[in-house]
Amino acid sequence: MPTTAPASAAARPRPRRRGRLALLTGALAVALAAPALAAPPAAADVTDYTLDVDQGSRGPAIDDTMYGVFFEDINRAADGGLYAELLQNRSFEYATADNAAYTPLTSWDTTGSAKAVNDGGRLNARNRSYLALGAGSSVTNSGYGTGITVRKGERYDFSVWARADRATALTVTLRDADGELARTRRVAVRGGWTKYTTAFTATRASTTGRLAVAADGPVALDMVSLFPEDTYKGRPNGLRKDLAEKIAALDPGFVRFPGGCLVNTGSHEGYDEASGYQRRRSYQWKDTIGPVEQRATNANFWGYNQSYGLGYYEYFQFAEDIGAMPLPVVPALVTGCGQNKATDDPALLKRHVQDTLDLIEFANGPVTSEWGRKRAEMGHPKPFRLTHLEVGNEENLPDEFFARFKEFRAAIEAKYPDITVISNSGPDDSGTTFDRAWRLNRDAGVAMVDEHYYNSPQWFLENNARYDSYDRKGPKVFLGEYASQDNRFRNALSEAAFMTGLERNADVVKLASYAPLLARTDSVQWRPDMIWFDGQQSWGSTSYEVQKLFMNNTGDRVVPSTAFGTPATTAPITGAVGLSTWATAAAYDDVKVTGADGKTLFGDDFSGGPGKWTEAAGRGSWQVEDGAYVQNDAAAENTLVTAGDTGWQNYDLHVKATKKAGKEGFLVAFGVQDTGNHYWWNLGGWGNTRSAVEKTTGGAKQTLAEDATKIETGRTYDIEVKVRGRQVTLYLDGKKWGEFTDDAEAEPFRQVVTEDEKTGELIVKVVNAQDTAARTRIDLGARPASSTARLTTLQGAPDAENTAEAQPISPRTSTLRGVGRQFTYTFPADSVTFLRIKSRG
């Protein structure tokens, strides 16, 4: 068994791995990869399988915390999302540092004399701006999206910090275009900064509400707030109830927070005078606790503002409320997410290490300690029982990261030896950064390593056995972020198939969380997402339904099992050829395709114009210039043009390419079927930081080989791609760059069996990710205690997507009769099925 994590695909071919599960099945159905839907299978469209359960053997134990959730403030997940505040920019702190379109009055309309002021009259040092409102003037907040959502009969708490030199009356109204939504309130203000409160009861429902504050005299306002009283668990400064309930319904074992790219991007300085009140900072927990009016603000990495109204105390409280383990992530002073900079400041590093020790004290310390007392003052004298803490997130500089990680770990282990300190392996599932990070983690005896990857459905189907070969004595794996690249049921099916491999390897994979968790429909920075919402409603994606099914039926121990089906045949790579650019202008010349026998299949020196090529992507500016085919738009992305026959196989592609301008290099495609199904050699990709071969299936990508090659502007490169069967060899300027064999089987029939020790039930979990039913002879190895089973099924068209209007993918439950030691069940096409069978009394 290897003693390292799997090697990079750039270093060697990626052979198919085998472990405890012996599985031979039919090939992946076309419907999984293609956007078009096939008709539902007829009764005769059945593939035969066997599933044997070995109840006499014991597989690995599954921890209660196996599956959890990862929360990051992306897609407006916090402000405008889980954080229940209904007003946007309530403290007038929006700035161009957050978003080029922002001002301190973003989301506010004003009449009369109203302006944002940043001077010594402010509420406090961290609330830099406030509103100066003249006599007879008003301001109106539009909330998020279409406006403020209120429900008839529900109460909403209004509060404002105000300062007035003489007695002033504020008139506060809640209305929409049709009139009042609640009775108008009046608030009397006089003297220095004071918090004033009142409440509204909505007389009718609306999703387009506006809150207005008018003054009959000069007044200063800050922290204008409208909060529903009906928050999750009734918590003040709490969470939006429907979103919190959907997360709680997953029954997650842990909550990882607060990020993500929020943790390790921007400055690591404080929000204070010494740093000039920097707005682009890494997420630092001390900024986010205490009274909300004293918390810092920050520019969110994803392009908007973070108020920190939802902060570390609220995260800990939420984890406790849903019975989950809190798992915070702290910055390691090495930025990631494209920034890739290491901060070399020993004093600053020392401060962040101490902040992390203080965080543990805040979570676990007695009320007699400094930070335990602060926790108690916020309303929680009992400890939050923190046991795991992660340092860093997706750092692409493994050596620089690990040098700092070791300082955090040493300090934490010295003072808190019971805390598990988690490291990470960078932003990808393989490659040079991944391999180097794993080597450093393994050599240092790190307890747990966080892996992240977002890949195609094909990749997830091909990599069920990923963890079968991991070293059982090495670091454990925290799969902190993963998802298939879309939100349709085919994506959820591939994730479900992959999850059976996670459970089978529960002795290695100790924690796993799909990501991202939340997405507001009018503010999407990333897709896929697990839970979608707008101002008034929320719904689970198809992946949410899969995650919920696995989380609610995990079991305590794996029961070894084996499945067999029909062997697949592996066809050669076939397809046309293509040229493309991504944020680059480039020129191509002397394209030639020859068969394995040396016969010329295609040639173009562009002396006759571009007529042999099809602009498949419809993007970019392609034209023949000086005898070369040139794409001149250095801002355009994915400008694919294609030529040749989609039936070509076993050929050599030769082309000359020259980067003219832009951020990246160029792309040469082969095995092209269409714009969503092809391979390409991405030279100088990712901001010209590395090169890789990417396979695109159904529009979703996966990486097959990579290295650190960068592309020089103005230099002409000779490129050669040899395709033989499923093997591809690549040459750059006559030297072998790399090779791979794309022969991993995207096996559509996957299963795992676990035992619920409390109920005495076997949980047989089967994923049938193909367009034919799977008639399966099941041998439980022993007669069950009951002849019936509880059956839960997710089934539907691969292209199905859950939306606000309809959720076609939802669980169906029933009772299966006729269960015995041996019985036959036909698993529907495109389905996830769980059978709970009473195996003992």
mmCIF file of N, CA, C and O in Angstrom, residues 97-135:
data_model
loop_
_atom_site.group_PDB
_atom_site.id
_atom_site.type_symbol
_atom_site.label_atom_id
_atom_site.label_comp_id
_atom_site.label_asym_id
_atom_site.label_seq_id
_atom_site.Cartn_x
_atom_site.Cartn_y
_atom_site.Cartn_z
ATOM 1 N N ALA A 97 -14.114 50.387 -1.655
ATOM 2 C CA ALA A 97 -13.206 49.281 -1.327
ATOM 3 C C ALA A 97 -13.935 47.946 -1.371
ATOM 4 O O ALA A 97 -13.321 46.905 -1.621
ATOM 5 N N ASP A 98 -15.242 47.965 -1.128
ATOM 6 C CA ASP A 98 -16.046 46.744 -1.187
ATOM 7 C C ASP A 98 -16.453 46.429 -2.622
ATOM 8 O O ASP A 98 -16.394 45.279 -3.060
ATOM 9 N N ASN A 99 -16.895 47.458 -3.326
ATOM 10 C CA ASN A 99 -17.410 47.304 -4.681
ATOM 11 C C ASN A 99 -17.323 48.677 -5.347
ATOM 12 O O ASN A 99 -17.683 49.689 -4.737
ATOM 13 N N ALA A 100 -16.852 48.705 -6.582
ATOM 14 C CA ALA A 100 -16.639 49.986 -7.262
ATOM 15 C C ALA A 100 -17.918 50.805 -7.373
ATOM 16 O O ALA A 100 -17.866 52.038 -7.482
ATOM 17 N N ALA A 101 -19.074 50.155 -7.325
ATOM 18 C CA ALA A 101 -20.343 50.862 -7.463
ATOM 19 C C ALA A 101 -20.906 51.341 -6.128
ATOM 20 O O ALA A 101 -21.943 52.019 -6.109
ATOM 21 N N TYR A 102 -20.263 51.012 -5.025
ATOM 22 C CA TYR A 102 -20.817 51.329 -3.709
ATOM 23 C C TYR A 102 -20.484 52.753 -3.268
ATOM 24 O O TYR A 102 -19.416 53.298 -3.575
ATOM 25 N N THR A 103 -21.406 53.324 -2.498
ATOM 26 C CA THR A 103 -21.184 54.550 -1.732
ATOM 27 C C THR A 103 -21.774 54.319 -0.346
ATOM 28 O O THR A 103 -22.515 53.348 -0.139
ATOM 29 N N PRO A 104 -21.506 55.205 0.617
ATOM 30 C CA PRO A 104 -22.125 55.036 1.941
ATOM 31 C C PRO A 104 -23.649 55.085 1.923
ATOM 32 O O PRO A 104 -24.279 54.696 2.912
ATOM 33 N N LEU A 105 -24.236 55.539 0.813
ATOM 34 C CA LEU A 105 -25.701 55.598 0.724
ATOM 35 C C LEU A 105 -26.273 54.544 -0.217
ATOM 36 O O LEU A 105 -27.445 54.618 -0.599
ATOM 37 N N THR A 106 -25.487 53.561 -0.591
ATOM 38 C CA THR A 106 -26.021 52.459 -1.388
ATOM 39 C C THR A 106 -27.189 51.800 -0.651
ATOM 40 O O THR A 106 -27.106 51.522 0.555
ATOM 41 N N SER A 107 -28.258 51.567 -1.362
ATOM 42 C CA SER A 107 -29.528 50.988 -0.899
ATOM 43 C C SER A 107 -30.373 51.980 -0.104
ATOM 44 O O SER A 107 -31.428 51.606 0.407
ATOM 45 N N TRP A 108 -29.945 53.240 -0.024
ATOM 46 C CA TRP A 108 -30.725 54.289 0.632
ATOM 47 C C TRP A 108 -31.154 55.338 -0.402
ATOM 48 O O TRP A 108 -30.349 55.775 -1.225
ATOM 49 N N ASP A 109 -32.402 55.769 -0.338
ATOM 50 C CA ASP A 109 -32.877 56.931 -1.079
ATOM 51 C C ASP A 109 -33.094 58.063 -0.085
ATOM 52 O O ASP A 109 -33.563 57.839 1.050
ATOM 53 N N THR A 110 -32.752 59.273 -0.475
ATOM 54 C CA THR A 110 -32.832 60.399 0.453
ATOM 55 C C THR A 110 -33.710 61.511 -0.118
ATOM 56 O O THR A 110 -33.845 61.670 -1.338
ATOM 57 N N THR A 111 -34.305 62.288 0.780
ATOM 58 C CA THR A 111 -34.995 63.527 0.417
ATOM 59 C C THR A 111 -34.476 64.611 1.341
ATOM 60 O O THR A 111 -34.102 64.348 2.497
ATOM 61 N N GLY A 112 -34.451 65.847 0.845
ATOM 62 C CA GLY A 112 -33.970 66.947 1.667
ATOM 63 C C GLY A 112 -32.475 66.899 1.863
ATOM 64 O O GLY A 112 -31.722 66.544 0.954
ATOM 65 N N SER A 113 -32.037 67.199 3.059
ATOM 66 C CA SER A 113 -30.616 67.262 3.390
ATOM 67 C C SER A 113 -30.206 65.978 4.114
ATOM 68 O O SER A 113 -30.578 65.758 5.270
ATOM 69 N N ALA A 114 -29.460 65.160 3.396
ATOM 70 C CA ALA A 114 -29.005 63.893 3.976
ATOM 71 C C ALA A 114 -27.659 63.549 3.368
ATOM 72 O O ALA A 114 -27.524 63.492 2.142
ATOM 73 N N LYS A 115 -26.669 63.337 4.218
ATOM 74 C CA LYS A 115 -25.356 62.969 3.689
ATOM 75 C C LYS A 115 -24.617 62.090 4.689
ATOM 76 O O LYS A 115 -24.811 62.194 5.906
ATOM 77 N N ALA A 116 -23.778 61.217 4.142
ATOM 78 C CA ALA A 116 -22.929 60.370 4.978
ATOM 79 C C ALA A 116 -21.719 61.176 5.417
ATOM 80 O O ALA A 116 -21.112 61.900 4.619
ATOM 81 N N VAL A 117 -21.379 61.045 6.699
ATOM 82 C CA VAL A 117 -20.302 61.832 7.294
ATOM 83 C C VAL A 117 -19.300 60.889 7.942
ATOM 84 O O VAL A 117 -19.677 59.912 8.595
ATOM 85 N N ASN A 118 -18.021 61.203 7.758
ATOM 86 C CA ASN A 118 -16.938 60.440 8.380
ATOM 87 C C ASN A 118 -16.065 61.432 9.129
ATOM 88 O O ASN A 118 -15.149 62.031 8.559
ATOM 89 N N ASP A 119 -16.382 61.641 10.418
ATOM 90 C CA ASP A 119 -15.618 62.607 11.216
ATOM 91 C C ASP A 119 -15.632 62.188 12.676
ATOM 92 O O ASP A 119 -16.121 61.105 13.033
ATOM 93 N N GLY A 120 -15.130 63.022 13.542
ATOM 94 C CA GLY A 120 -15.009 62.693 14.960
ATOM 95 C C GLY A 120 -16.321 62.567 15.692
ATOM 96 O O GLY A 120 -16.338 62.133 16.849
ATOM 97 N N GLY A 121 -17.434 62.900 15.050
ATOM 98 C CA GLY A 121 -18.729 62.751 15.700
ATOM 99 C C GLY A 121 -19.333 61.375 15.543
ATOM 100 O O GLY A 121 -20.472 61.147 15.946
ATOM 101 N N ARG A 122 -18.572 60.438 15.000
ATOM 102 C CA ARG A 122 -19.079 59.089 14.725
ATOM 103 C C ARG A 122 -19.472 58.340 15.998
ATOM 104 O O ARG A 122 -19.087 58.718 17.115
ATOM 105 N N LEU A 123 -20.230 57.274 15.806
ATOM 106 C CA LEU A 123 -20.711 56.443 16.910
ATOM 107 C C LEU A 123 -19.556 55.820 17.677
ATOM 108 O O LEU A 123 -19.531 55.804 18.909
ATOM 109 N N ASN A 124 -18.595 55.246 16.959
ATOM 110 C CA ASN A 124 -17.378 54.711 17.580
ATOM 111 C C ASN A 124 -16.338 54.560 16.473
ATOM 112 O O ASN A 124 -16.633 54.757 15.292
ATOM 113 N N ALA A 125 -15.125 54.201 16.862
ATOM 114 C CA ALA A 125 -14.018 54.190 15.909
ATOM 115 C C ALA A 125 -14.243 53.205 14.771
ATOM 116 O O ALA A 125 -13.764 53.431 13.652
ATOM 117 N N ARG A 126 -14.950 52.104 15.036
ATOM 118 C CA ARG A 126 -15.142 51.102 13.990
ATOM 119 C C ARG A 126 -16.338 51.403 13.112
ATOM 120 O O ARG A 126 -16.426 50.885 12.003
ATOM 121 N N ASN A 127 -17.265 52.188 13.569
ATOM 122 C CA ASN A 127 -18.358 52.670 12.739
ATOM 123 C C ASN A 127 -17.930 54.024 12.190
ATOM 124 O O ASN A 127 -18.235 55.075 12.759
ATOM 125 N N ARG A 128 -17.207 53.984 11.083
ATOM 126 C CA ARG A 128 -16.545 55.189 10.593
ATOM 127 C C ARG A 128 -17.515 56.221 10.030
ATOM 128 O O ARG A 128 -17.287 57.415 10.149
ATOM 129 N N SER A 129 -18.585 55.772 9.411
ATOM 130 C CA SER A 129 -19.525 56.688 8.770
ATOM 131 C C SER A 129 -20.871 56.677 9.494
ATOM 132 O O SER A 129 -21.273 55.664 10.070
ATOM 133 N N TYR A 130 -21.536 57.824 9.457
ATOM 134 C CA TYR A 130 -22.901 57.899 9.958
ATOM 135 C C TYR A 130 -23.672 58.842 9.053
ATOM 136 O O TYR A 130 -23.101 59.471 8.136
ATOM 137 N N LEU A 131 -24.976 58.965 9.256
ATOM 138 C CA LEU A 131 -25.816 59.788 8.408
ATOM 139 C C LEU A 131 -26.212 61.063 9.146
ATOM 140 O O LEU A 131 -26.746 60.997 10.255
ATOM 141 N N ALA A 132 -25.949 62.210 8.525
ATOM 142 C CA ALA A 132 -26.433 63.495 9.033
ATOM 143 C C ALA A 132 -27.708 63.841 8.282
ATOM 144 O O ALA A 132 -27.694 64.028 7.058
ATOM 145 N N LEU A 133 -28.818 63.900 9.002
ATOM 146 C CA LEU A 133 -30.128 64.112 8.398
ATOM 147 C C LEU A 133 -30.658 65.470 8.833
ATOM 148 O O LEU A 133 -30.729 65.775 10.039
ATOM 149 N N GLY A 134 -30.992 66.320 7.865
ATOM 150 C CA GLY A 134 -31.481 67.655 8.177
ATOM 151 C C GLY A 134 -32.947 67.670 8.549
ATOM 152 O O GLY A 134 -33.689 66.700 8.338
ATOM 153 N N ALA A 135 -33.390 68.787 9.095
ATOM 154 C CA ALA A 135 -34.797 68.954 9.462
ATOM 155 C C ALA A 135 -35.673 68.803 8.228
ATOM 156 O O ALA A 135 -35.369 69.329 7.154
#
